[in-house]
Amino acid sequence: MALFGTNGVRGIANEYINPELAVNLARSLGTYMGSKGTVAIGCDTRISGQMLKSAAIAGALSTGLNVIDVGIVPTPSIQYYVRDYADAGIVITASHNPREYNGIKLIAGDGTEFPRDGELEIEKIYLSGKYSLTSWEKTGSFRTDFGVNDYYIKNVINSVDAENIRSSTFKVVVDTGCGAGSLTLPFLLRELGCHVLTLGAQPDGTFPWRNPEPLPGALTELSELVKMTGADLGAAHDGDADRIVFMDENGEFINEEVLLAMVAKYMLEREKGPIVTPVSSSQRMADVAKDAGAELYWTAVGSINVARKMMEVNAVFGGEGNGGLIFPKHQYCRDGAMACAKILEILANGHKLSELTKSVPEYFNAKTKIPSVDTQVTMERVKFEASGLGLKIDTIDGVKIWYEDGWVLIRPSGTEPIFRIFAEAKKQERAEELMQEGMNMIIRAEKASSTDE
C-alpha cells in the first residue's frame, strides 16, 4: 500500500506513526530538496505531536536543512507561513481522525499541500533508505518562531471586509474541539469585533470534549448554546482547523455541500471566473456555476487535487463538501478560519445564515462503504459494466455514473481495502436506490473475480 494517502501519512501514534518514521520521512524530504533550504515544522495539539515533531526536526537537520520550529499551529497557519518564509513545511497532524491517530503532512514551498509527483519521489527515497546525511559541521541550523498564528490571523483579517464585519457586532459560538484552532479562531473573531463564546477551546491532545471530527452528533452542545444565547451562528473545527462546519442562528447544522455551494454562489456574484470541486461534490455546484455563467472543473477527491486545478485555471473559488473551502486570494489550501471570516462577511450584508442555505438548489444524498478483496480488479470490472449502460460516465476518480435524475460515484479508498459509494438525487428515496445500485455493481464485480479464480 502507498505510504501517502489522500492527505499525508496517517496511522496509530507510536505504532505505525512512530519517531523512526518521522525521522526518516524528514530525511527523505531533505534528500529530495538536495540538503538545501529551510523547512518550517509544527504540530496540532495531539499528545504524540511533540514526540513526532522532535523526530522530524532531527531528521531534517541531519540532511542539512535549516529548521524553524513553529510550535502548535493549525495546518492553514503553517501553510501561510511556509509560503512567505520557508522552502517547505512539515505538519504533524491527523486532521479529523480519532484521538489515537497522528500523521505527517508535507507542505510545498508555495504553501500548498505537497504535489502528488513530489510525494511519489519522497516515497521512493523513503523506501530505498538512502538519505543524503551531512557531515557533522554541515548539519542544519535551528530556531523557533512562535508568532506564526498571529501572522496568520492578521492576514485573514486583511482578506475580508473587516470593517463591515466589525460594525455588525456578531455573536458567535465556537467549538474548536481542543484542537489547534483553539489558538486562532476565538482570537480572530474577537479581532473582528465579535462577541465570542467558546466550547473546548483549551488545547488538549486527549480531546476530552469530543473526537476531532466535527460531526453533527458531536455538536449538540454547540447547537444548544447557539439557541440559548441568541447567537448569529455556531462554528466547529476539526483537529487541525483546515475544515470548519456551521450551525445557523436556529442551531441547525448546515449540510457541508450546501455550505460549499452557498459560498460558491456568493463568490461568483462578486468575481467572474471558474470554480473547482471534486467529483464527490454535489450537483449544487454545477447548478450554481451554470446560473452564474461560470465554468466548473471536477477533480479527483483530495484537497491537493482541487488546489492544483484552481492554480491551473485561475479559479475564483474551490473546495470540498466536507467543510474544506479554498479562497485563492488568501491561499490555495483549505482554511477553516478564513471560511468563518468569509461567512461573517456574507452575513454582514444583512442576511441570516438560515436564509442563505435556502438560496441554493435542494438535493438529497446517500453514502456508504463496502469491503473489497482487490479494489483495482473490482474497479476495472465496475468501469466496464458502467461503460455499457449508455449513460454519461466520468472516470476522474473511480467511476461516476450520471442518470437523468441523479448520480452515483464508486471509488476505491486510498488508505484501506474498501469502496466508498456516494449518490445524489432530487429525492432521498432515489438517492438511496442509486447508492444500492452502486453497491450491487461492486458485489457483481467481486463475485465475477472470485468465479475467475
Short mmCIF file of C-alpha atoms in Angstrom, two decimals:
data_model
loop_
_atom_site.label_atom_id
_atom_site.label_comp_id
_atom_site.label_asym_id
_atom_site.label_seq_id
_atom_site.Cartn_x
_atom_site.Cartn_y
_atom_site.Cartn_z
CA MET A 1 0.00 0.00 0.00
CA ALA A 2 1.19 3.54 -0.76
CA LEU A 3 2.88 5.49 2.04
CA PHE A 4 0.92 8.69 1.30
CA GLY A 5 -2.87 8.64 1.45
CA THR A 6 -5.28 11.34 0.33
CA ASN A 7 -3.79 13.79 2.86
CA GLY A 8 -0.34 12.79 4.10
CA VAL A 9 0.69 9.72 6.08
CA ARG A 10 -1.57 8.62 8.94
CA GLY A 11 -1.92 5.82 11.47
CA ILE A 12 -1.99 4.97 15.17
CA ALA A 13 0.53 7.12 17.04
CA ASN A 14 3.63 5.35 18.36
CA GLU A 15 2.64 2.23 16.42
CA TYR A 16 2.68 2.94 12.69
CA ILE A 17 3.30 6.68 13.07
CA ASN A 18 6.38 6.45 15.29
CA PRO A 19 9.55 8.55 15.75
CA GLU A 20 11.54 6.37 13.34
CA LEU A 21 9.05 7.01 10.55
CA ALA A 22 9.06 10.75 11.32
CA VAL A 23 12.88 10.92 11.28
CA ASN A 24 13.15 9.02 8.01
CA LEU A 25 10.33 10.87 6.26
CA ALA A 26 12.00 14.17 7.18
CA ARG A 27 15.32 12.74 5.95
CA SER A 28 13.58 11.79 2.69
CA LEU A 29 12.30 15.36 2.31
CA GLY A 30 15.78 16.74 2.96
CA THR A 31 17.28 14.36 0.39
CA TYR A 32 14.59 15.37 -2.13
CA MET A 33 15.46 19.05 -1.51
CA GLY A 34 19.14 18.42 -2.13
CA SER A 35 20.01 19.16 1.52
CA LYS A 36 19.34 22.87 0.86
CA GLY A 37 16.74 25.27 2.15
CA THR A 38 14.57 25.96 5.17
CA VAL A 39 11.71 23.84 6.47
CA ALA A 40 9.09 25.00 8.99
CA ILE A 41 7.86 22.22 11.29
CA GLY A 42 4.77 22.38 13.52
CA CYS A 43 2.10 20.16 15.03
CA ASP A 44 -1.50 20.16 16.19
CA THR A 45 -2.47 19.51 19.83
CA ARG A 46 -2.27 15.69 19.82
CA ILE A 47 -0.22 14.44 22.78
CA SER A 48 2.09 12.49 20.45
CA GLY A 49 2.74 15.66 18.44
CA GLN A 50 5.78 16.91 20.34
CA MET A 51 7.42 13.48 20.15
CA LEU A 52 6.92 13.22 16.38
CA LYS A 53 7.77 16.89 15.77
CA SER A 54 11.09 16.45 17.61
CA ALA A 55 11.87 13.40 15.48
CA ALA A 56 11.03 15.24 12.25
CA ILE A 57 13.23 18.17 13.31
CA ALA A 58 16.14 15.78 13.95
CA GLY A 59 15.67 14.10 10.58
CA ALA A 60 15.56 17.38 8.68
CA LEU A 61 18.64 18.76 10.47
CA SER A 62 20.59 15.57 9.73
CA THR A 63 20.27 16.22 5.99
CA GLY A 64 21.46 19.82 6.28
CA LEU A 65 18.08 21.56 6.13
CA ASN A 66 17.60 24.65 8.29
CA VAL A 67 14.63 24.19 10.62
CA ILE A 68 12.14 26.65 12.09
CA ASP A 69 10.07 25.12 14.90
CA VAL A 70 6.71 26.94 14.80
CA GLY A 71 5.10 25.12 17.74
CA ILE A 72 1.40 24.23 17.84
CA VAL A 73 -0.36 25.58 14.76
CA PRO A 74 -3.40 24.93 12.59
CA THR A 75 -2.44 23.49 9.20
CA PRO A 76 -3.57 26.65 7.29
CA SER A 77 -1.48 28.78 9.64
CA ILE A 78 1.79 26.95 8.91
CA GLN A 79 0.88 26.81 5.20
CA TYR A 80 0.58 30.60 5.08
CA TYR A 81 3.89 30.95 6.92
CA VAL A 82 5.73 28.49 4.65
CA ARG A 83 4.58 30.41 1.58
CA ASP A 84 6.28 33.57 2.86
CA TYR A 85 9.22 32.34 4.96
CA ALA A 86 10.28 28.77 4.13
CA ASP A 87 11.04 26.40 1.26
CA ALA A 88 8.89 23.55 2.62
CA GLY A 89 6.93 22.54 5.69
CA ILE A 90 6.06 19.54 7.80
CA VAL A 91 2.96 19.50 9.99
CA ILE A 92 2.35 16.68 12.46
CA THR A 93 -1.41 16.13 12.35
CA ALA A 94 -4.05 13.50 11.72
CA SER A 95 -6.67 16.17 11.00
CA HIS A 96 -10.12 14.77 11.84
CA ASN A 97 -9.01 11.23 12.77
CA PRO A 98 -9.69 9.94 16.32
CA ARG A 99 -7.51 10.69 19.35
CA GLU A 100 -5.15 7.73 18.99
CA TYR A 101 -4.07 8.70 15.45
CA ASN A 102 -1.40 11.03 14.23
CA GLY A 103 0.09 11.81 10.86
CA ILE A 104 2.68 13.67 8.84
CA LYS A 105 1.75 16.10 6.10
CA LEU A 106 4.24 17.80 3.79
CA ILE A 107 3.84 21.38 2.57
CA ALA A 108 5.32 22.71 -0.67
CA GLY A 109 7.27 25.98 -0.84
CA ASP A 110 4.21 27.85 -2.17
CA GLY A 111 2.19 26.88 0.92
CA THR A 112 0.07 24.26 -0.84
CA GLU A 113 -0.02 20.59 0.05
CA PHE A 114 2.90 18.73 -1.48
CA PRO A 115 2.21 17.73 -5.12
CA ARG A 116 1.47 14.06 -5.85
CA ASP A 117 4.57 13.61 -8.01
CA GLY A 118 6.71 15.08 -5.22
CA GLU A 119 5.15 12.67 -2.71
CA LEU A 120 5.98 9.76 -5.01
CA GLU A 121 9.62 10.85 -5.26
CA ILE A 122 9.88 11.20 -1.49
CA GLU A 123 8.24 7.81 -1.04
CA LYS A 124 10.87 6.24 -3.33
CA ILE A 125 13.66 7.80 -1.25
CA TYR A 126 11.99 6.63 1.98
CA LEU A 127 11.61 3.05 0.73
CA SER A 128 15.20 2.96 -0.54
CA GLY A 129 16.57 4.10 2.82
CA LYS A 130 19.27 6.08 1.01
CA TYR A 131 19.37 9.51 2.63
CA SER A 132 21.72 12.43 1.99
CA LEU A 133 23.09 12.74 5.52
CA THR A 134 25.61 15.53 6.05
CA SER A 135 28.89 15.55 7.93
CA TRP A 136 28.89 16.96 11.48
CA GLU A 137 29.81 20.51 10.51
CA LYS A 138 27.09 20.79 7.83
CA THR A 139 24.01 19.81 9.84
CA GLY A 140 21.28 22.44 9.58
CA SER A 141 20.59 25.43 11.81
CA PHE A 142 17.65 25.53 14.22
CA ARG A 143 15.46 28.34 15.51
CA THR A 144 11.94 28.89 16.76
CA ASP A 145 9.21 31.28 15.63
CA PHE A 146 6.10 31.20 17.77
CA GLY A 147 4.47 34.23 16.15
CA VAL A 148 3.08 32.22 13.25
CA ASN A 149 -0.54 32.19 14.45
CA ASP A 150 -0.58 35.97 14.99
CA TYR A 151 0.81 36.46 11.48
CA TYR A 152 -1.89 34.19 10.06
CA ILE A 153 -4.74 35.90 11.95
CA LYS A 154 -3.60 39.31 10.73
CA ASN A 155 -3.64 38.14 7.11
CA VAL A 156 -7.07 36.50 7.36
CA ILE A 157 -8.40 39.86 8.60
CA ASN A 158 -6.77 41.58 5.61
CA SER A 159 -8.53 39.14 3.26
CA VAL A 160 -12.11 40.06 4.22
CA ASP A 161 -14.23 43.19 4.69
CA ALA A 162 -13.21 43.52 8.34
CA GLU A 163 -14.76 46.98 8.77
CA ASN A 164 -18.22 45.75 7.76
CA ILE A 165 -17.90 42.67 9.97
CA ARG A 166 -16.87 44.77 12.98
CA SER A 167 -19.80 47.13 12.52
CA SER A 168 -22.19 44.15 12.72
CA THR A 169 -21.01 43.04 16.22
CA PHE A 170 -21.89 39.39 15.70
CA LYS A 171 -22.31 36.90 18.50
CA VAL A 172 -20.54 33.64 17.60
CA VAL A 173 -20.26 30.35 19.47
CA VAL A 174 -17.17 28.34 18.54
CA ASP A 175 -16.28 24.72 19.32
CA THR A 176 -12.62 24.20 18.48
CA GLY A 177 -12.67 20.71 19.96
CA CYS A 178 -9.44 21.27 21.95
CA GLY A 179 -7.56 21.24 18.63
CA ALA A 180 -5.13 23.66 17.02
CA GLY A 181 -7.91 26.05 16.04
CA SER A 182 -8.21 26.92 19.74
CA LEU A 183 -5.14 29.12 19.21
CA THR A 184 -6.57 31.06 16.27
CA LEU A 185 -10.35 31.11 15.71
CA PRO A 186 -11.52 32.70 19.01
CA PHE A 187 -8.79 35.35 18.74
CA LEU A 188 -9.55 36.05 15.07
CA LEU A 189 -13.26 36.54 15.80
CA ARG A 190 -12.56 38.89 18.69
CA GLU A 191 -10.27 40.92 16.42
CA LEU A 192 -13.24 41.10 14.02
CA GLY A 193 -15.38 42.67 16.75
CA CYS A 194 -17.42 39.56 17.56
CA HIS A 195 -18.74 38.58 20.97
CA VAL A 196 -17.27 35.08 21.23
CA LEU A 197 -18.41 32.16 23.38
CA THR A 198 -16.18 29.09 23.33
CA LEU A 199 -16.53 25.35 23.85
CA GLY A 200 -13.49 23.09 24.09
CA ALA A 201 -11.15 25.97 23.31
CA GLN A 202 -8.33 24.84 25.60
CA PRO A 203 -5.61 22.93 23.68
CA ASP A 204 -5.75 19.30 24.86
CA GLY A 205 -4.43 16.41 22.79
CA THR A 206 -6.61 13.86 24.58
CA PHE A 207 -9.64 15.61 23.01
CA PRO A 208 -11.79 15.21 26.16
CA TRP A 209 -14.67 17.26 24.76
CA ARG A 210 -15.27 15.32 21.53
CA ASN A 211 -13.44 13.49 18.80
CA PRO A 212 -11.65 15.80 16.33
CA GLU A 213 -14.17 15.33 13.51
CA PRO A 214 -16.98 17.91 13.85
CA LEU A 215 -19.91 15.62 13.04
CA PRO A 216 -23.47 16.84 13.76
CA GLY A 217 -23.98 14.26 16.52
CA ALA A 218 -20.93 15.56 18.40
CA LEU A 219 -22.10 19.18 18.27
CA THR A 220 -25.32 19.07 20.30
CA GLU A 221 -23.90 21.41 22.98
CA LEU A 222 -22.85 23.88 20.30
CA SER A 223 -26.35 23.83 18.85
CA GLU A 224 -27.95 24.35 22.28
CA LEU A 225 -25.62 27.21 23.17
CA VAL A 226 -26.36 28.99 19.87
CA LYS A 227 -30.08 28.82 20.64
CA MET A 228 -29.75 29.74 24.33
CA THR A 229 -27.62 32.81 23.70
CA GLY A 230 -29.30 34.09 20.52
CA ALA A 231 -26.03 33.80 18.61
CA ASP A 232 -25.79 34.61 14.93
CA LEU A 233 -24.01 31.34 14.18
CA GLY A 234 -22.02 28.48 15.61
CA ALA A 235 -18.75 27.17 14.16
CA ALA A 236 -16.74 23.99 14.80
CA HIS A 237 -13.27 22.95 13.64
CA ASP A 238 -11.63 19.60 13.03
CA GLY A 239 -8.35 18.82 14.81
CA ASP A 240 -6.01 20.87 12.60
CA ALA A 241 -8.54 23.58 11.69
CA ASP A 242 -8.29 23.30 7.91
CA ARG A 243 -12.01 22.47 7.88
CA ILE A 244 -14.98 24.09 9.57
CA VAL A 245 -18.72 23.43 9.86
CA PHE A 246 -21.52 25.75 10.91
CA MET A 247 -24.81 25.98 12.80
CA ASP A 248 -27.28 28.65 11.73
CA GLU A 249 -28.91 31.07 14.17
CA ASN A 250 -31.54 28.42 14.99
CA GLY A 251 -28.90 25.88 15.99
CA GLU A 252 -29.47 23.85 12.83
CA PHE A 253 -26.44 22.11 11.31
CA ILE A 254 -25.65 23.31 7.79
CA ASN A 255 -25.01 20.49 5.35
CA GLU A 256 -21.41 20.90 4.12
CA GLU A 257 -22.47 20.52 0.47
CA VAL A 258 -24.99 23.35 0.96
CA LEU A 259 -22.24 25.44 2.60
CA LEU A 260 -19.89 24.85 -0.33
CA ALA A 261 -22.47 25.84 -2.95
CA MET A 262 -23.69 28.79 -0.90
CA VAL A 263 -20.20 30.29 -0.65
CA ALA A 264 -19.51 29.50 -4.31
CA LYS A 265 -22.62 31.45 -5.27
CA TYR A 266 -21.50 34.43 -3.16
CA MET A 267 -18.02 34.40 -4.67
CA LEU A 268 -19.33 34.15 -8.25
CA GLU A 269 -21.68 37.10 -7.68
CA ARG A 270 -18.61 39.25 -6.98
CA GLU A 271 -15.97 37.83 -9.28
CA LYS A 272 -16.03 36.15 -12.69
CA GLY A 273 -14.03 33.00 -13.24
CA PRO A 274 -14.16 29.22 -12.88
CA ILE A 275 -14.75 27.19 -9.72
CA VAL A 276 -13.28 23.78 -8.84
CA THR A 277 -14.53 20.85 -6.76
CA PRO A 278 -14.02 17.05 -6.59
CA VAL A 279 -16.31 14.56 -8.34
CA SER A 280 -17.77 13.60 -4.94
CA SER A 281 -19.34 17.07 -4.56
CA SER A 282 -23.00 17.88 -5.05
CA GLN A 283 -24.74 18.81 -8.29
CA ARG A 284 -25.49 22.06 -6.46
CA MET A 285 -22.04 23.27 -7.53
CA ALA A 286 -22.84 22.63 -11.19
CA ASP A 287 -26.18 24.45 -10.84
CA VAL A 288 -24.56 27.46 -9.15
CA ALA A 289 -21.85 27.63 -11.82
CA LYS A 290 -24.43 27.38 -14.62
CA ASP A 291 -26.58 30.16 -13.12
CA ALA A 292 -23.52 32.42 -12.89
CA GLY A 293 -22.29 31.56 -16.39
CA ALA A 294 -19.10 30.17 -14.86
CA GLU A 295 -17.12 27.08 -15.75
CA LEU A 296 -16.93 24.24 -13.25
CA TYR A 297 -13.95 21.87 -13.16
CA TRP A 298 -14.31 18.47 -11.47
CA THR A 299 -11.20 16.83 -9.97
CA ALA A 300 -10.20 13.63 -8.20
CA VAL A 301 -11.04 13.56 -4.49
CA GLY A 302 -8.48 15.31 -2.27
CA SER A 303 -7.90 18.97 -1.49
CA ILE A 304 -4.48 18.95 -3.17
CA ASN A 305 -6.14 17.97 -6.46
CA VAL A 306 -8.66 20.80 -6.07
CA ALA A 307 -5.98 23.37 -5.16
CA ARG A 308 -3.66 22.43 -8.05
CA LYS A 309 -6.53 22.63 -10.55
CA MET A 310 -7.53 26.01 -9.13
CA MET A 311 -4.00 27.28 -9.70
CA GLU A 312 -4.00 25.89 -13.24
CA VAL A 313 -7.29 27.52 -14.31
CA ASN A 314 -7.06 30.67 -12.14
CA ALA A 315 -10.25 29.77 -10.26
CA VAL A 316 -12.05 32.27 -8.03
CA PHE A 317 -13.17 29.62 -5.53
CA GLY A 318 -12.98 25.92 -4.82
CA GLY A 319 -13.42 23.33 -2.14
CA GLU A 320 -14.84 20.05 -0.96
CA GLY A 321 -18.19 19.15 0.57
CA ASN A 322 -16.62 18.45 3.96
CA GLY A 323 -16.14 21.99 5.26
CA GLY A 324 -12.88 22.41 3.35
CA LEU A 325 -13.16 25.73 1.49
CA ILE A 326 -10.36 27.33 -0.56
CA PHE A 327 -10.11 31.08 -1.13
CA PRO A 328 -7.30 31.65 -3.66
CA LYS A 329 -6.81 35.35 -2.93
CA HIS A 330 -5.83 34.30 0.60
CA GLN A 331 -4.09 30.97 -0.10
CA TYR A 332 -4.51 27.80 -2.16
CA CYS A 333 -5.46 25.44 0.64
CA ARG A 334 -8.42 24.50 2.82
CA ASP A 335 -8.75 27.11 5.53
CA GLY A 336 -11.36 26.88 8.28
CA ALA A 337 -10.77 30.25 9.96
CA MET A 338 -10.76 32.04 6.61
CA ALA A 339 -14.07 30.34 5.77
CA CYS A 340 -15.55 31.55 9.06
CA ALA A 341 -14.41 35.12 8.37
CA LYS A 342 -15.90 34.94 4.89
CA ILE A 343 -19.24 33.68 6.26
CA LEU A 344 -19.30 36.69 8.60
CA GLU A 345 -18.59 38.94 5.62
CA ILE A 346 -21.63 37.43 3.86
CA LEU A 347 -23.82 37.87 6.96
CA ALA A 348 -22.66 41.47 7.34
CA ASN A 349 -24.59 42.25 4.16
CA GLY A 350 -27.81 41.79 6.13
CA HIS A 351 -28.59 38.08 5.67
CA LYS A 352 -29.32 35.35 8.18
CA LEU A 353 -27.49 32.05 7.76
CA SER A 354 -30.75 30.07 7.62
CA GLU A 355 -31.93 32.23 4.70
CA LEU A 356 -28.68 31.76 2.78
CA THR A 357 -28.93 27.98 2.97
CA LYS A 358 -32.20 28.18 1.04
CA SER A 359 -30.55 30.14 -1.78
CA VAL A 360 -29.05 27.02 -3.40
CA PRO A 361 -30.87 24.09 -5.07
CA GLU A 362 -32.03 21.19 -2.90
CA TYR A 363 -30.69 17.67 -3.37
CA PHE A 364 -30.59 14.54 -1.22
CA ASN A 365 -27.59 12.34 -0.60
CA ALA A 366 -26.75 8.81 0.45
CA LYS A 367 -23.36 7.25 1.06
CA THR A 368 -21.88 4.01 2.30
CA LYS A 369 -18.75 1.86 2.08
CA ILE A 370 -18.21 -1.77 1.20
CA PRO A 371 -15.13 -4.01 1.68
CA SER A 372 -13.25 -5.36 -1.32
CA VAL A 373 -10.80 -8.22 -1.83
CA ASP A 374 -8.99 -6.42 -4.67
CA THR A 375 -10.07 -2.83 -5.29
CA GLN A 376 -8.04 -2.49 -8.51
CA VAL A 377 -9.52 -5.54 -10.27
CA THR A 378 -13.02 -4.77 -9.00
CA MET A 379 -12.77 -1.15 -10.16
CA GLU A 380 -11.91 -2.23 -13.69
CA ARG A 381 -14.94 -4.54 -13.79
CA VAL A 382 -17.22 -1.79 -12.46
CA LYS A 383 -15.94 0.62 -15.11
CA PHE A 384 -16.55 -1.97 -17.81
CA GLU A 385 -20.14 -2.53 -16.65
CA ALA A 386 -20.76 1.23 -16.37
CA SER A 387 -19.49 1.83 -19.91
CA GLY A 388 -22.22 -0.46 -21.23
CA LEU A 389 -25.11 1.37 -19.58
CA GLY A 390 -25.38 4.00 -22.31
CA LEU A 391 -25.12 6.79 -19.73
CA LYS A 392 -22.63 9.61 -19.25
CA ILE A 393 -19.74 8.49 -17.04
CA ASP A 394 -16.69 10.22 -15.54
CA THR A 395 -13.57 8.28 -14.59
CA ILE A 396 -11.63 11.13 -12.97
CA ASP A 397 -11.65 9.23 -9.67
CA GLY A 398 -13.29 5.81 -9.69
CA VAL A 399 -16.42 5.96 -11.84
CA LYS A 400 -19.26 8.47 -11.61
CA ILE A 401 -22.45 7.49 -13.44
CA TRP A 402 -24.85 10.26 -14.37
CA TYR A 403 -28.53 9.29 -14.55
CA GLU A 404 -31.34 11.61 -15.68
CA ASP A 405 -32.40 12.16 -12.08
CA GLY A 406 -29.16 11.83 -10.14
CA TRP A 407 -25.71 10.25 -9.98
CA VAL A 408 -23.67 7.62 -8.18
CA LEU A 409 -19.91 7.69 -7.57
CA ILE A 410 -18.00 4.48 -6.89
CA ARG A 411 -14.38 4.99 -5.85
CA PRO A 412 -11.74 2.90 -4.06
CA SER A 413 -10.34 4.25 -0.81
CA GLY A 414 -6.73 5.42 -0.96
CA THR A 415 -5.98 4.13 2.55
CA GLU A 416 -7.95 0.88 3.12
CA PRO A 417 -9.41 -2.05 1.11
CA ILE A 418 -12.90 -0.61 0.71
CA PHE A 419 -15.04 1.18 -1.84
CA ARG A 420 -16.83 4.40 -0.98
CA ILE A 421 -20.18 4.97 -2.67
CA PHE A 422 -21.80 8.42 -2.93
CA ALA A 423 -25.20 9.05 -4.51
CA GLU A 424 -27.36 12.12 -5.04
CA ALA A 425 -30.84 12.79 -6.39
CA LYS A 426 -33.76 15.19 -6.03
CA LYS A 427 -35.49 12.70 -3.70
CA GLN A 428 -33.97 10.82 -0.75
CA GLU A 429 -35.52 7.53 -1.84
CA ARG A 430 -33.92 7.81 -5.29
CA ALA A 431 -30.52 8.69 -3.79
CA GLU A 432 -30.67 5.52 -1.70
CA GLU A 433 -31.69 3.48 -4.78
CA LEU A 434 -28.67 4.80 -6.69
CA MET A 435 -26.41 4.04 -3.75
CA GLN A 436 -27.75 0.48 -3.68
CA GLU A 437 -27.13 0.14 -7.41
CA GLY A 438 -23.53 1.18 -6.82
CA MET A 439 -23.21 -1.47 -4.11
CA ASN A 440 -24.73 -4.09 -6.42
CA MET A 441 -22.18 -3.26 -9.14
CA ILE A 442 -19.35 -3.86 -6.68
CA ILE A 443 -20.91 -7.11 -5.44
CA ARG A 444 -21.30 -8.36 -9.02
CA ALA A 445 -17.70 -7.41 -9.84
CA GLU A 446 -16.35 -9.13 -6.70
CA LYS A 447 -18.41 -12.24 -7.46
CA ALA A 448 -17.07 -12.37 -11.04
CA SER A 449 -13.50 -12.10 -9.72
CA SER A 450 -13.98 -14.99 -7.28
CA THR A 451 -15.51 -17.10 -10.09
CA ASP A 452 -12.46 -16.43 -12.29
CA GLU A 453 -10.21 -17.75 -9.55
#
